[in-house]
PDB file of C-alpha atoms in Angstrom:
ATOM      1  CA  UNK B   1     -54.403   7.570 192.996  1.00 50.00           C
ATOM      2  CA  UNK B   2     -53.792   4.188 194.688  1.00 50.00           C
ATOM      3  CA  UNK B   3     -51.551   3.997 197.075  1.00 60.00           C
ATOM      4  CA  UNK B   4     -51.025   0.212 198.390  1.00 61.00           C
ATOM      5  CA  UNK B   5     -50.939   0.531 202.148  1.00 76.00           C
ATOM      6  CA  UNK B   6     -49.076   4.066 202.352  1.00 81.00           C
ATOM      7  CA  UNK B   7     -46.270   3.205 199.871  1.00 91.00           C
ATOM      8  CA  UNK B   8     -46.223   4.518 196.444  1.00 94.00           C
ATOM      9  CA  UNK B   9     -46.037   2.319 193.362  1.00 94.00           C
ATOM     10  CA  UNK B  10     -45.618   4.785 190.481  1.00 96.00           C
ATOM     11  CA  UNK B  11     -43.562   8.283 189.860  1.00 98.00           C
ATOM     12  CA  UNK B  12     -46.868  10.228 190.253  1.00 96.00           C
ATOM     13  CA  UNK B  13     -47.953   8.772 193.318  1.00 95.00           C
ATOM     14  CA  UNK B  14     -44.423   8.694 195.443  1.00 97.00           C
ATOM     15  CA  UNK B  15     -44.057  12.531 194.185  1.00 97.00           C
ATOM     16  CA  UNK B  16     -47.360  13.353 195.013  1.00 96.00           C
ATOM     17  CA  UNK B  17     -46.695  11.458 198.487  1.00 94.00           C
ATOM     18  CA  UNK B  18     -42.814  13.752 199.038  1.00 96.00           C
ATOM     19  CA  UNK B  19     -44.233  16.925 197.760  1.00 97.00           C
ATOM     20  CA  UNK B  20     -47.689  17.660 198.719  1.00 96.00           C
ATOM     21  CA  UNK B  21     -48.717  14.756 201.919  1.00 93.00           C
ATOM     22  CA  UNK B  22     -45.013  15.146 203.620  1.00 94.00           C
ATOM     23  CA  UNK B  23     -44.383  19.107 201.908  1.00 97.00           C
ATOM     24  CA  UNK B  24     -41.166  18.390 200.999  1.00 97.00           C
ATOM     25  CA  UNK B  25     -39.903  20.312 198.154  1.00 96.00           C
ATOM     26  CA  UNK B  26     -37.408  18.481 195.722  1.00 97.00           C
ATOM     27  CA  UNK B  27     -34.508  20.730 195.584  1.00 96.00           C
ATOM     28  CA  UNK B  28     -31.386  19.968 194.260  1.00 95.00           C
ATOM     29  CA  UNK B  29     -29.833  19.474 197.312  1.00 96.00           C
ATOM     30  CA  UNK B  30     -32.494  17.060 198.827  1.00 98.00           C
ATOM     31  CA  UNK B  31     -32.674  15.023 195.635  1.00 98.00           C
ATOM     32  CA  UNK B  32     -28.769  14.727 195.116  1.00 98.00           C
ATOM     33  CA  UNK B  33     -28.191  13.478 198.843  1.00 98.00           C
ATOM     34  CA  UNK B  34     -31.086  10.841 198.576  1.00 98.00           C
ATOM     35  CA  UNK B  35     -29.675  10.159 195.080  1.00 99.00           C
ATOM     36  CA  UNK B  36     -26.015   9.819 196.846  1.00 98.00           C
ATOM     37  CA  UNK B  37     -27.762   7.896 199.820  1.00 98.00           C
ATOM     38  CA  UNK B  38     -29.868   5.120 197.815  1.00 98.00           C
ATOM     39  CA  UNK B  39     -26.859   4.298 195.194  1.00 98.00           C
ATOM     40  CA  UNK B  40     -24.603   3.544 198.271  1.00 98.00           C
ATOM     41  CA  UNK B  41     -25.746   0.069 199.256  1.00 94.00           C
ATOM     42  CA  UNK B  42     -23.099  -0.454 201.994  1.00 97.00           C
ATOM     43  CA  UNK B  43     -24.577   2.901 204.099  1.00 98.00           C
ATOM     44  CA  UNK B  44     -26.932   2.035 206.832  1.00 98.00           C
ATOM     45  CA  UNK B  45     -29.755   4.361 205.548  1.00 98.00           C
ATOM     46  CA  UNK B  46     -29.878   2.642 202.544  1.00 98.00           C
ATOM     47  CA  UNK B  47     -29.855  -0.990 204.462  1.00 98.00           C
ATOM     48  CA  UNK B  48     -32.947   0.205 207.281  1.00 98.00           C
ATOM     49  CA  UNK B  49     -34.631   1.212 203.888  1.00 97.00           C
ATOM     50  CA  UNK B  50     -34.165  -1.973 202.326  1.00 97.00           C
ATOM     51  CA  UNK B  51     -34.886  -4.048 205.412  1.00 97.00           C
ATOM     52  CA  UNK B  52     -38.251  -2.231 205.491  1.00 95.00           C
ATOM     53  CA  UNK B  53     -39.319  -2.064 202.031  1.00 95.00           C
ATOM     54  CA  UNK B  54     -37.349  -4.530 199.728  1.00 95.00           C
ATOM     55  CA  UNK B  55     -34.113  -3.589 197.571  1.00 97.00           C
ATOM     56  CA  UNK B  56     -36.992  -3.496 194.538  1.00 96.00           C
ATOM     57  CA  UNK B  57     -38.818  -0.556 196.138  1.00 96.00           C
ATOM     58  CA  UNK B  58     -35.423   0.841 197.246  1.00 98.00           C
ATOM     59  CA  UNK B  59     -34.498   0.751 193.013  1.00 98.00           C
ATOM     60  CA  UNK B  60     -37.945   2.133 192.513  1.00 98.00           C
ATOM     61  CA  UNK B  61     -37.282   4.913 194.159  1.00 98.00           C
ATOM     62  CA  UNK B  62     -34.041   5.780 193.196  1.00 98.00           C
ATOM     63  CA  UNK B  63     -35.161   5.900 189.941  1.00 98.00           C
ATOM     64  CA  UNK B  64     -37.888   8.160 190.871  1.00 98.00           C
ATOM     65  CA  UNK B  65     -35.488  10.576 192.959  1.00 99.00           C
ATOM     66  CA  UNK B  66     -33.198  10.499 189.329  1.00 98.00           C
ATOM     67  CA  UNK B  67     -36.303  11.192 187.559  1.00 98.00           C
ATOM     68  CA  UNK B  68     -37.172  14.148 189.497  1.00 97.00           C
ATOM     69  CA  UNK B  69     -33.264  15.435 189.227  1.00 97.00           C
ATOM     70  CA  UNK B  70     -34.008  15.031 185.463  1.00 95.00           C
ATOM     71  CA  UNK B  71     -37.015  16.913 184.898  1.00 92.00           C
ATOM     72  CA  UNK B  72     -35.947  19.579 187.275  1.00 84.00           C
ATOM     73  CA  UNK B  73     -32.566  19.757 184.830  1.00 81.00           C
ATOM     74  CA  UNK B  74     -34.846  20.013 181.864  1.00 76.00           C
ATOM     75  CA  UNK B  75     -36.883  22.699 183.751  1.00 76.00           C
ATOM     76  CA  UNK B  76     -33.398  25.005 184.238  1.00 71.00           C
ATOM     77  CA  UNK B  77     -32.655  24.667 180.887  1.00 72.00           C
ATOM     78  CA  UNK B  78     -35.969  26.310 179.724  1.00 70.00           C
ATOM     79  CA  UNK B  79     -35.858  29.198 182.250  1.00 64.00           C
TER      80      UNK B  79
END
């Protein structure tokens, strides 16, 4: 896994980087609020995180967050 000076560049990598180096679990709760928090551009979360990583990254891992809501959706449905 390469991970370019601490930040994450692919899915695996950033949830590697939440869920195993941080130990944060991606509940529903967690991934809705960061979903709700990184769509809002005008909320000053979502502006520190763009002034420190770039609005691409901040897209990146949006998608990422939805990506995780998906396949934890998927994963309900086959319980």
């Amino acid at each position: 896994m390469l991970v370019l000076n601490g930040i994450p560049s692919t899915y695996q990598e950033w949830r590697h980087c939440i869920t195993v180096d941080c130990n944060i679990a991606l509940t529903e709760p967690f991934v809705g609020e960061r979903i709700a928090i990184l769509s809002n551009a005008g909320c000053e979360e979502t502006r520190r995180f763009e002034q420190l990583y770039g609005i691409e990254h901040r897209k990146a891992v949006l998608g990422w967050f939805r990506q995780a809501q998906q396949e934890s959706t998927k994963k309900m449905l086959h319980s």
